[in-house]
PDB file of C-alpha atoms in Angstrom:
ATOM      1  CA  MET A   1       0.000   0.000   0.000  1.00 90.00           C
ATOM      2  CA  ILE A   2       1.377   3.399  -1.019  1.00 97.00           C
ATOM      3  CA  THR A   3       1.251   6.105   1.635  1.00 98.00           C
ATOM      4  CA  ILE A   4       2.593   9.106  -0.294  1.00 98.00           C
ATOM      5  CA  SER A   5       2.480  10.050  -3.961  1.00 98.00           C
ATOM      6  CA  VAL A   6       5.205  12.500  -5.003  1.00 98.00           C
ATOM      7  CA  ILE A   7       4.347  14.458  -8.138  1.00 98.00           C
ATOM      8  CA  VAL A   8       7.134  15.853 -10.291  1.00 98.00           C
ATOM      9  CA  CYS A   9       5.996  18.139 -13.107  1.00 98.00           C
ATOM     10  CA  THR A  10       8.743  18.908 -15.584  1.00 98.00           C
ATOM     11  CA  TYR A  11       9.238  20.645 -18.911  1.00 97.00           C
ATOM     12  CA  ASN A  12      12.549  21.245 -20.696  1.00 97.00           C
ATOM     13  CA  GLN A  13      14.614  20.591 -17.568  1.00 97.00           C
ATOM     14  CA  GLU A  14      17.207  18.150 -18.851  1.00 97.00           C
ATOM     15  CA  ARG A  15      19.940  19.871 -16.803  1.00 95.00           C
ATOM     16  CA  THR A  16      18.183  19.456 -13.461  1.00 96.00           C
ATOM     17  CA  ILE A  17      15.657  16.611 -13.557  1.00 98.00           C
ATOM     18  CA  SER A  18      18.192  13.943 -12.527  1.00 98.00           C
ATOM     19  CA  ARG A  19      19.145  15.968  -9.453  1.00 97.00           C
ATOM     20  CA  THR A  20      15.477  16.331  -8.578  1.00 98.00           C
ATOM     21  CA  LEU A  21      14.666  12.644  -8.899  1.00 98.00           C
ATOM     22  CA  ASP A  22      17.830  11.521  -7.088  1.00 98.00           C
ATOM     23  CA  ALA A  23      16.949  13.702  -4.087  1.00 98.00           C
ATOM     24  CA  ILE A  24      13.487  12.145  -3.896  1.00 98.00           C
ATOM     25  CA  ILE A  25      14.313   8.464  -4.323  1.00 98.00           C
ATOM     26  CA  SER A  26      17.168   8.734  -1.806  1.00 98.00           C
ATOM     27  CA  GLN A  27      14.820   9.916   0.973  1.00 98.00           C
ATOM     28  CA  GLN A  28      15.170   7.858   4.138  1.00 97.00           C
ATOM     29  CA  CYS A  29      11.745   7.274   5.662  1.00 97.00           C
ATOM     30  CA  ASP A  30       9.567   4.545   7.139  1.00 96.00           C
ATOM     31  CA  VAL A  31       6.632   5.043   4.753  1.00 97.00           C
ATOM     32  CA  THR A  32       6.063   3.775   1.226  1.00 98.00           C
ATOM     33  CA  PHE A  33       5.977   6.305  -1.577  1.00 98.00           C
ATOM     34  CA  GLU A  34       5.688   6.489  -5.335  1.00 98.00           C
ATOM     35  CA  VAL A  35       6.936   9.132  -7.756  1.00 98.00           C
ATOM     36  CA  ILE A  36       4.653  10.217 -10.598  1.00 98.00           C
ATOM     37  CA  ILE A  37       6.400  12.203 -13.323  1.00 98.00           C
ATOM     38  CA  GLY A  38       4.310  14.530 -15.446  1.00 98.00           C
ATOM     39  CA  GLU A  39       6.657  15.304 -18.327  1.00 98.00           C
ATOM     40  CA  ASP A  40       4.861  17.889 -20.445  1.00 98.00           C
ATOM     41  CA  CYS A  41       6.071  17.221 -23.999  1.00 97.00           C
ATOM     42  CA  SER A  42       9.545  18.733 -23.601  1.00 98.00           C
ATOM     43  CA  THR A  43      11.521  19.729 -26.671  1.00 98.00           C
ATOM     44  CA  ASP A  44      14.845  18.715 -25.108  1.00 97.00           C
ATOM     45  CA  ASN A  45      16.088  15.444 -23.594  1.00 98.00           C
ATOM     46  CA  THR A  46      13.961  15.623 -20.438  1.00 98.00           C
ATOM     47  CA  ARG A  47      11.580  12.807 -21.367  1.00 98.00           C
ATOM     48  CA  ALA A  48      14.387  10.426 -22.268  1.00 98.00           C
ATOM     49  CA  ILE A  49      15.985  11.017 -18.867  1.00 98.00           C
ATOM     50  CA  CYS A  50      12.664  10.491 -17.092  1.00 98.00           C
ATOM     51  CA  LYS A  51      12.082   7.294 -19.062  1.00 98.00           C
ATOM     52  CA  ASP A  52      15.478   5.958 -17.973  1.00 98.00           C
ATOM     53  CA  TYR A  53      14.617   6.632 -14.330  1.00 98.00           C
ATOM     54  CA  ALA A  54      11.180   5.021 -14.678  1.00 98.00           C
ATOM     55  CA  GLU A  55      12.767   1.895 -16.114  1.00 98.00           C
ATOM     56  CA  LYS A  56      15.568   1.770 -13.544  1.00 98.00           C
ATOM     57  CA  TYR A  57      13.259   2.404 -10.580  1.00 98.00           C
ATOM     58  CA  SER A  58      10.102   0.777 -11.909  1.00 98.00           C
ATOM     59  CA  SER A  59       8.887  -0.187  -8.443  1.00 97.00           C
ATOM     60  CA  ILE A  60       8.825   3.487  -7.375  1.00 97.00           C
ATOM     61  CA  ILE A  61       8.599   5.756 -10.428  1.00 98.00           C
ATOM     62  CA  ARG A  62       5.735   6.049 -12.908  1.00 98.00           C
ATOM     63  CA  LEU A  63       6.080   8.224 -15.998  1.00 98.00           C
ATOM     64  CA  MET A  64       2.804   9.594 -17.311  1.00 98.00           C
ATOM     65  CA  PRO A  65       2.070   8.678 -20.959  1.00 97.00           C
ATOM     66  CA  LYS A  66       3.416  11.001 -23.610  1.00 96.00           C
ATOM     67  CA  ALA A  67       0.822  13.555 -24.684  1.00 96.00           C
ATOM     68  CA  PRO A  68       0.651  16.975 -26.366  1.00 96.00           C
ATOM     69  CA  ASN A  69       1.709  19.855 -24.148  1.00 97.00           C
ATOM     70  CA  LYS A  70      -0.946  20.325 -21.449  1.00 97.00           C
ATOM     71  CA  GLY A  71       0.209  23.309 -19.427  1.00 96.00           C
ATOM     72  CA  ILE A  72       0.920  23.225 -15.701  1.00 96.00           C
ATOM     73  CA  VAL A  73      -2.671  22.885 -14.462  1.00 97.00           C
ATOM     74  CA  ASP A  74      -3.698  19.833 -16.491  1.00 98.00           C
ATOM     75  CA  ASN A  75      -0.249  18.304 -16.153  1.00 98.00           C
ATOM     76  CA  TYR A  76      -0.292  18.522 -12.373  1.00 98.00           C
ATOM     77  CA  TYR A  77      -3.875  17.499 -11.719  1.00 98.00           C
ATOM     78  CA  ASP A  78      -3.743  14.624 -14.191  1.00 98.00           C
ATOM     79  CA  CYS A  79      -0.935  13.306 -11.987  1.00 98.00           C
ATOM     80  CA  VAL A  80      -3.083  13.846  -8.880  1.00 98.00           C
ATOM     81  CA  ARG A  81      -5.866  11.799 -10.454  1.00 97.00           C
ATOM     82  CA  GLU A  82      -3.427   8.947 -11.071  1.00 97.00           C
ATOM     83  CA  ALA A  83      -1.952   9.060  -7.567  1.00 98.00           C
ATOM     84  CA  GLN A  84      -2.472   6.079  -5.290  1.00 97.00           C
ATOM     85  CA  GLY A  85      -1.146   7.538  -2.060  1.00 98.00           C
ATOM     86  CA  GLU A  86      -3.146   8.834   0.866  1.00 98.00           C
ATOM     87  CA  TYR A  87      -1.052  11.998   0.780  1.00 98.00           C
ATOM     88  CA  ILE A  88       0.323  14.140  -2.043  1.00 98.00           C
ATOM     89  CA  MET A  89       3.719  15.831  -2.145  1.00 98.00           C
ATOM     90  CA  GLU A  90       5.274  17.652  -5.084  1.00 96.00           C
ATOM     91  CA  CYS A  91       8.625  18.807  -6.400  1.00 97.00           C
ATOM     92  CA  GLY A  92       9.425  20.974  -9.412  1.00 96.00           C
ATOM     93  CA  GLY A  93      11.683  19.454 -12.036  1.00 97.00           C
ATOM     94  CA  ASP A  94      14.417  21.993 -11.324  1.00 95.00           C
ATOM     95  CA  ASP A  95      14.152  21.922  -7.529  1.00 96.00           C
ATOM     96  CA  GLU A  96      15.657  19.633  -4.893  1.00 96.00           C
ATOM     97  CA  TRP A  97      14.552  18.114  -1.593  1.00 97.00           C
ATOM     98  CA  CYS A  98      16.554  18.068   1.603  1.00 97.00           C
ATOM     99  CA  GLN A  99      17.027  14.712   3.285  1.00 97.00           C
ATOM    100  CA  GLY A 100      14.265  13.938   5.779  1.00 97.00           C
ATOM    101  CA  ARG A 101      11.553  15.968   4.046  1.00 98.00           C
ATOM    102  CA  ILE A 102       9.167  13.054   3.560  1.00 98.00           C
ATOM    103  CA  GLN A 103       9.411  11.807   7.129  1.00 98.00           C
ATOM    104  CA  LEU A 104       8.995  15.248   8.706  1.00 98.00           C
ATOM    105  CA  CYS A 105       5.995  16.145   6.595  1.00 98.00           C
ATOM    106  CA  TYR A 106       4.315  12.780   7.038  1.00 98.00           C
ATOM    107  CA  ASP A 107       4.808  12.707  10.818  1.00 98.00           C
ATOM    108  CA  THR A 108       3.341  16.211  11.101  1.00 98.00           C
ATOM    109  CA  ILE A 109       0.174  15.689   9.087  1.00 98.00           C
ATOM    110  CA  LYS A 110      -0.394  12.172  10.422  1.00 98.00           C
ATOM    111  CA  SER A 111      -0.426  13.440  13.992  1.00 98.00           C
ATOM    112  CA  ASN A 112      -2.834  16.290  13.157  1.00 98.00           C
ATOM    113  CA  PRO A 113      -5.970  14.713  11.649  1.00 95.00           C
ATOM    114  CA  ASP A 114      -7.838  18.025  11.251  1.00 94.00           C
ATOM    115  CA  VAL A 115      -5.073  19.557   9.134  1.00 97.00           C
ATOM    116  CA  VAL A 116      -5.405  19.367   5.339  1.00 97.00           C
ATOM    117  CA  GLN A 117      -1.988  20.697   4.400  1.00 97.00           C
ATOM    118  CA  VAL A 118       1.458  21.318   5.872  1.00 96.00           C
ATOM    119  CA  PHE A 119       3.869  24.068   4.818  1.00 93.00           C
ATOM    120  CA  THR A 120       7.641  24.134   5.236  1.00 94.00           C
ATOM    121  CA  GLN A 121      10.240  26.763   4.453  1.00 92.00           C
ATOM    122  CA  MET A 122      12.697  26.724   1.573  1.00 91.00           C
ATOM    123  CA  TYR A 123      16.111  27.775   0.411  1.00 93.00           C
ATOM    124  CA  PHE A 124      16.434  29.857  -2.745  1.00 91.00           C
ATOM    125  CA  ARG A 125      19.039  28.762  -5.290  1.00 92.00           C
ATOM    126  CA  LYS A 126      19.841  30.901  -8.348  1.00 89.00           C
ATOM    127  CA  ASP A 127      19.867  28.874 -11.514  1.00 86.00           C
ATOM    128  CA  ASN A 128      22.899  30.627 -13.006  1.00 86.00           C
ATOM    129  CA  THR A 129      25.270  30.980 -10.045  1.00 87.00           C
ATOM    130  CA  HIS A 130      23.810  28.312  -7.699  1.00 86.00           C
ATOM    131  CA  GLU A 131      24.022  30.883  -4.909  1.00 93.00           C
ATOM    132  CA  ILE A 132      21.885  29.758  -1.968  1.00 94.00           C
ATOM    133  CA  THR A 133      20.013  32.140   0.306  1.00 92.00           C
ATOM    134  CA  GLU A 134      17.611  31.703   3.209  1.00 90.00           C
ATOM    135  CA  PRO A 135      14.642  33.985   2.493  1.00 83.00           C
ATOM    136  CA  ASP A 136      12.837  35.595   5.380  1.00 75.00           C
ATOM    137  CA  ASN A 137       9.554  36.384   3.681  1.00 67.00           C
ATOM    138  CA  ASN A 138       7.217  33.860   5.219  1.00 75.00           C
ATOM    139  CA  LEU A 139       3.605  34.829   4.659  1.00 78.00           C
ATOM    140  CA  PHE A 140       2.220  32.907   7.639  1.00 86.00           C
ATOM    141  CA  PRO A 141       3.203  32.448  11.299  1.00 88.00           C
ATOM    142  CA  PHE A 142       4.634  29.114  12.391  1.00 93.00           C
ATOM    143  CA  GLY A 143       2.377  26.507  13.929  1.00 96.00           C
ATOM    144  CA  LEU A 144      -1.322  25.861  13.408  1.00 97.00           C
ATOM    145  CA  ILE A 145      -3.103  28.276  11.046  1.00 95.00           C
ATOM    146  CA  LYS A 146      -6.858  28.462  10.704  1.00 96.00           C
ATOM    147  CA  GLY A 147      -8.229  28.116   7.209  1.00 96.00           C
ATOM    148  CA  ALA A 148      -9.794  31.588   7.297  1.00 95.00           C
ATOM    149  CA  ASP A 149      -6.402  33.119   8.069  1.00 93.00           C
ATOM    150  CA  VAL A 150      -4.834  31.257   5.168  1.00 93.00           C
ATOM    151  CA  ILE A 151      -7.487  32.665   2.839  1.00 93.00           C
ATOM    152  CA  ASP A 152      -6.847  36.216   4.055  1.00 91.00           C
ATOM    153  CA  GLY A 153      -3.096  35.760   3.664  1.00 88.00           C
ATOM    154  CA  MET A 154      -3.376  34.397   0.153  1.00 88.00           C
ATOM    155  CA  MET A 155      -5.831  37.062  -0.966  1.00 87.00           C
ATOM    156  CA  HIS A 156      -3.550  39.842   0.262  1.00 81.00           C
ATOM    157  CA  GLN A 157      -0.178  38.368  -0.598  1.00 71.00           C
ATOM    158  CA  LYS A 158       1.918  41.316  -1.671  1.00 52.00           C
ATOM    159  CA  SER A 159       5.380  39.998  -2.401  1.00 44.00           C
ATOM    160  CA  GLY A 160       7.769  37.112  -2.172  1.00 42.00           C
ATOM    161  CA  GLN A 161       7.297  33.389  -2.066  1.00 47.00           C
ATOM    162  CA  MET A 162       4.875  32.072   0.482  1.00 56.00           C
ATOM    163  CA  ALA A 163       5.703  29.091   2.613  1.00 61.00           C
ATOM    164  CA  LEU A 164       5.995  26.065   0.371  1.00 73.00           C
ATOM    165  CA  TYR A 165       3.214  23.554   0.740  1.00 79.00           C
ATOM    166  CA  ALA A 166       4.810  20.234   1.437  1.00 90.00           C
ATOM    167  CA  ILE A 167       2.161  17.569   1.973  1.00 97.00           C
ATOM    168  CA  THR A 168      -1.594  17.461   1.453  1.00 97.00           C
ATOM    169  CA  ARG A 169      -4.343  14.952   2.110  1.00 98.00           C
ATOM    170  CA  ARG A 170      -5.332  13.560  -1.268  1.00 98.00           C
ATOM    171  CA  SER A 171      -8.955  13.182  -0.141  1.00 97.00           C
ATOM    172  CA  ALA A 172      -9.092  16.937   0.524  1.00 98.00           C
ATOM    173  CA  ILE A 173      -7.669  17.728  -2.910  1.00 98.00           C
ATOM    174  CA  MET A 174     -10.249  15.496  -4.552  1.00 98.00           C
ATOM    175  CA  ASP A 175     -13.016  17.200  -2.561  1.00 98.00           C
ATOM    176  CA  VAL A 176     -12.166  20.693  -3.802  1.00 98.00           C
ATOM    177  CA  MET A 177     -11.496  19.446  -7.345  1.00 98.00           C
ATOM    178  CA  HIS A 178     -15.006  18.015  -7.373  1.00 98.00           C
ATOM    179  CA  LYS A 179     -16.603  21.152  -5.912  1.00 98.00           C
ATOM    180  CA  TYR A 180     -14.635  23.710  -7.972  1.00 98.00           C
ATOM    181  CA  PRO A 181     -13.672  21.909 -11.214  1.00 98.00           C
ATOM    182  CA  GLN A 182     -13.171  25.176 -13.123  1.00 97.00           C
ATOM    183  CA  PHE A 183      -9.896  25.806 -11.274  1.00 98.00           C
ATOM    184  CA  PHE A 184      -8.311  22.454 -12.013  1.00 97.00           C
ATOM    185  CA  THR A 185      -8.375  22.061 -15.764  1.00 96.00           C
ATOM    186  CA  GLY A 186      -7.474  23.986 -18.877  1.00 95.00           C
ATOM    187  CA  ARG A 187      -5.138  26.898 -19.553  1.00 93.00           C
ATOM    188  CA  ARG A 188      -7.104  29.773 -18.041  1.00 93.00           C
ATOM    189  CA  TYR A 189      -4.680  29.896 -15.096  1.00 94.00           C
ATOM    190  CA  LEU A 190      -0.885  29.742 -15.171  1.00 91.00           C
ATOM    191  CA  THR A 191      -0.353  28.228 -11.750  1.00 91.00           C
ATOM    192  CA  GLU A 192      -1.600  25.107 -10.020  1.00 94.00           C
ATOM    193  CA  ASP A 193      -0.955  25.873  -6.357  1.00 93.00           C
ATOM    194  CA  ARG A 194      -2.631  29.163  -5.399  1.00 91.00           C
ATOM    195  CA  GLN A 195      -6.162  27.958  -6.129  1.00 95.00           C
ATOM    196  CA  LEU A 196      -5.511  24.693  -4.317  1.00 96.00           C
ATOM    197  CA  ILE A 197      -4.375  26.411  -1.127  1.00 95.00           C
ATOM    198  CA  VAL A 198      -7.265  28.881  -1.071  1.00 95.00           C
ATOM    199  CA  LEU A 199      -9.906  26.238  -1.741  1.00 97.00           C
ATOM    200  CA  LEU A 200      -8.442  23.788   0.770  1.00 97.00           C
ATOM    201  CA  ALA A 201      -8.616  26.586   3.334  1.00 96.00           C
ATOM    202  CA  THR A 202     -12.404  26.495   3.013  1.00 98.00           C
ATOM    203  CA  ILE A 203     -12.491  22.962   4.446  1.00 97.00           C
ATOM    204  CA  GLY A 204      -9.621  22.682   6.919  1.00 97.00           C
ATOM    205  CA  ASP A 205      -6.639  24.096   8.782  1.00 97.00           C
ATOM    206  CA  PHE A 206      -2.909  24.141   8.066  1.00 96.00           C
ATOM    207  CA  ILE A 207       0.414  23.790   9.853  1.00 96.00           C
ATOM    208  CA  ASN A 208       3.442  25.920   8.984  1.00 94.00           C
ATOM    209  CA  LEU A 209       6.795  24.420   9.990  1.00 95.00           C
ATOM    210  CA  PRO A 210       9.984  26.484  10.426  1.00 94.00           C
ATOM    211  CA  ASP A 211      12.139  23.750   8.862  1.00 95.00           C
ATOM    212  CA  ARG A 212      13.773  24.380   5.505  1.00 94.00           C
ATOM    213  CA  THR A 213      13.306  21.203   3.492  1.00 96.00           C
ATOM    214  CA  TYR A 214      13.490  22.336  -0.136  1.00 94.00           C
ATOM    215  CA  TYR A 215      15.815  24.083  -2.581  1.00 95.00           C
ATOM    216  CA  TYR A 216      13.670  26.282  -4.802  1.00 92.00           C
ATOM    217  CA  THR A 217      15.332  27.318  -8.052  1.00 91.00           C
ATOM    218  CA  ILE A 218      15.093  31.015  -8.883  1.00 85.00           C
ATOM    219  CA  ASP A 219      14.861  31.770 -12.592  1.00 77.00           C
ATOM    220  CA  THR A 220      17.297  34.634 -13.084  1.00 66.00           C
ATOM    221  CA  SER A 221      16.055  35.401 -16.599  1.00 59.00           C
ATOM    222  CA  SER A 222      15.341  39.113 -16.612  1.00 45.00           C
ATOM    223  CA  ILE A 223      13.047  41.367 -18.583  1.00 41.00           C
ATOM    224  CA  THR A 224      16.142  42.537 -20.458  1.00 42.00           C
ATOM    225  CA  ARG A 225      16.253  39.131 -22.155  1.00 44.00           C
ATOM    226  CA  GLY A 226      12.769  39.377 -23.597  1.00 49.00           C
ATOM    227  CA  LYS A 227      10.863  38.161 -20.527  1.00 72.00           C
ATOM    228  CA  LEU A 228       8.703  41.247 -20.034  1.00 70.00           C
ATOM    229  CA  THR A 229       5.670  39.709 -21.720  1.00 77.00           C
ATOM    230  CA  LYS A 230       6.016  36.608 -19.569  1.00 77.00           C
ATOM    231  CA  HIS A 231       6.145  38.625 -16.340  1.00 76.00           C
ATOM    232  CA  LEU A 232       3.180  40.774 -17.325  1.00 82.00           C
ATOM    233  CA  ARG A 233       1.159  37.744 -18.361  1.00 83.00           C
ATOM    234  CA  TYR A 234       1.854  36.057 -15.033  1.00 83.00           C
ATOM    235  CA  ASN A 235       0.760  39.079 -12.994  1.00 81.00           C
ATOM    236  CA  LYS A 236      -2.358  39.518 -15.108  1.00 86.00           C
ATOM    237  CA  ASN A 237      -3.122  35.852 -14.502  1.00 89.00           C
ATOM    238  CA  MET A 238      -2.773  36.292 -10.743  1.00 87.00           C
ATOM    239  CA  LEU A 239      -5.244  39.159 -10.806  1.00 88.00           C
ATOM    240  CA  ARG A 240      -7.738  37.030 -12.728  1.00 92.00           C
ATOM    241  CA  LEU A 241      -7.236  34.002 -10.491  1.00 94.00           C
ATOM    242  CA  THR A 242      -7.612  36.016  -7.281  1.00 92.00           C
ATOM    243  CA  HIS A 243     -10.810  37.623  -8.587  1.00 93.00           C
ATOM    244  CA  ASP A 244     -12.267  34.260  -9.624  1.00 96.00           C
ATOM    245  CA  LEU A 245     -11.364  32.608  -6.325  1.00 96.00           C
ATOM    246  CA  ALA A 246     -12.912  35.431  -4.308  1.00 96.00           C
ATOM    247  CA  LYS A 247     -16.126  35.107  -6.302  1.00 96.00           C
ATOM    248  CA  ALA A 248     -16.213  31.309  -6.014  1.00 97.00           C
ATOM    249  CA  ILE A 249     -15.834  31.219  -2.220  1.00 97.00           C
ATOM    250  CA  GLY A 250     -17.818  34.386  -1.472  1.00 96.00           C
ATOM    251  CA  TYR A 251     -14.824  36.230  -0.037  1.00 95.00           C
ATOM    252  CA  ARG A 252     -15.947  39.507   1.540  1.00 90.00           C
ATOM    253  CA  GLY A 253     -12.632  41.139   2.283  1.00 89.00           C
ATOM    254  CA  SER A 254     -11.275  44.021   0.225  1.00 86.00           C
ATOM    255  CA  LEU A 255      -9.027  43.049  -2.661  1.00 87.00           C
ATOM    256  CA  LEU A 256      -8.141  46.634  -3.536  1.00 85.00           C
ATOM    257  CA  PRO A 257      -4.713  46.571  -1.796  1.00 79.00           C
ATOM    258  CA  TYR A 258      -3.719  43.433  -3.675  1.00 80.00           C
ATOM    259  CA  TYR A 259      -4.985  44.754  -7.007  1.00 82.00           C
ATOM    260  CA  THR A 260      -3.176  48.054  -6.508  1.00 83.00           C
ATOM    261  CA  HIS A 261       0.083  46.375  -5.551  1.00 78.00           C
ATOM    262  CA  THR A 262       0.011  44.021  -8.543  1.00 80.00           C
ATOM    263  CA  VAL A 263      -0.772  46.803 -11.024  1.00 82.00           C
ATOM    264  CA  LEU A 264       2.151  48.813  -9.608  1.00 83.00           C
ATOM    265  CA  ILE A 265       4.436  45.827 -10.142  1.00 77.00           C
ATOM    266  CA  MET A 266       3.325  45.646 -13.765  1.00 77.00           C
ATOM    267  CA  CYS A 267       3.920  49.365 -14.231  1.00 84.00           C
ATOM    268  CA  ARG A 268       7.433  49.070 -12.762  1.00 78.00           C
ATOM    269  CA  LEU A 269       8.223  46.185 -15.114  1.00 71.00           C
ATOM    270  CA  ILE A 270       7.186  48.221 -18.127  1.00 78.00           C
ATOM    271  CA  LEU A 271       9.101  51.268 -16.900  1.00 78.00           C
ATOM    272  CA  SER A 272      12.236  49.225 -16.248  1.00 68.00           C
ATOM    273  CA  LYS A 273      12.128  47.727 -19.722  1.00 64.00           C
ATOM    274  CA  THR A 274      11.670  51.171 -21.251  1.00 67.00           C
ATOM    275  CA  LEU A 275      14.590  52.666 -19.329  1.00 58.00           C
ATOM    276  CA  ILE A 276      16.859  49.781 -20.255  1.00 58.00           C
ATOM    277  CA  LYS A 277      16.049  50.313 -23.922  1.00 59.00           C
ATOM    278  CA  LEU A 278      16.767  54.029 -23.606  1.00 58.00           C
ATOM    279  CA  PHE A 279      19.928  53.555 -21.523  1.00 56.00           C
ATOM    280  CA  PRO A 280      21.285  50.075 -22.342  1.00 57.00           C
ATOM    281  CA  PHE A 281      24.668  50.864 -20.804  1.00 51.00           C
ATOM    282  CA  SER A 282      23.013  50.966 -17.345  1.00 48.00           C
ATOM    283  CA  HIS A 283      22.353  47.236 -17.325  1.00 48.00           C
ATOM    284  CA  HIS A 284      25.315  44.902 -16.969  1.00 49.00           C
TER     285      HIS A 284
END
């Protein structure tokens, strides 16, 4: 019987996917787990590497069938639907787990039956220099967090990465997927995690641990390398997603501060790109 299903969504990450998978399968723990790889029609060698791992570790790793590019939402939640574990964990194809992550997360959620999800902290690692930092931008206090407080925090998140969700009850995920199917399929949204956290917060509480159990890769691509459209599209998506979530759950708090902050970010991005074009010598 499988206790935990670890989902790894990956796309064009041939340089990092081996590191990711090695860190997962080497976890020392007293629970059974499987790894489900959602490889999203990469144009590089990522799928071949994943296939080698699935063949070498066939008792642990399952590679989802090859399919046309799905996007992050369908890729991730198709993996969730295939999962056999009681709990779900995830790892990006360019990220890396610290040893002991599975055991810590499992012990925490197992001993707190009313909790639907557990957060941990992370390290940041730059993809170009591999510089590692310990960010101090945790959105939530440590310990038990009521669902209503999680909703408020997510709806008013102003900057930085929130605590990384580490383990979730699969039954709770399936409950919100059934109740709010519009958030878990298609390409309307560019992220898979924000809607999950907010909707889970309508049915249960959370725990936020101070432990750093994850190396999160920071994409250092800048708007000077043609990424402006990508950044603007992401922020526009977050505005749409926040609006849709608030409507779906009947959220009554004010979203004006969040909207204002996000629009200002978009304006700064555009201004920065314009200044760099006018004064290219200022960016080195």
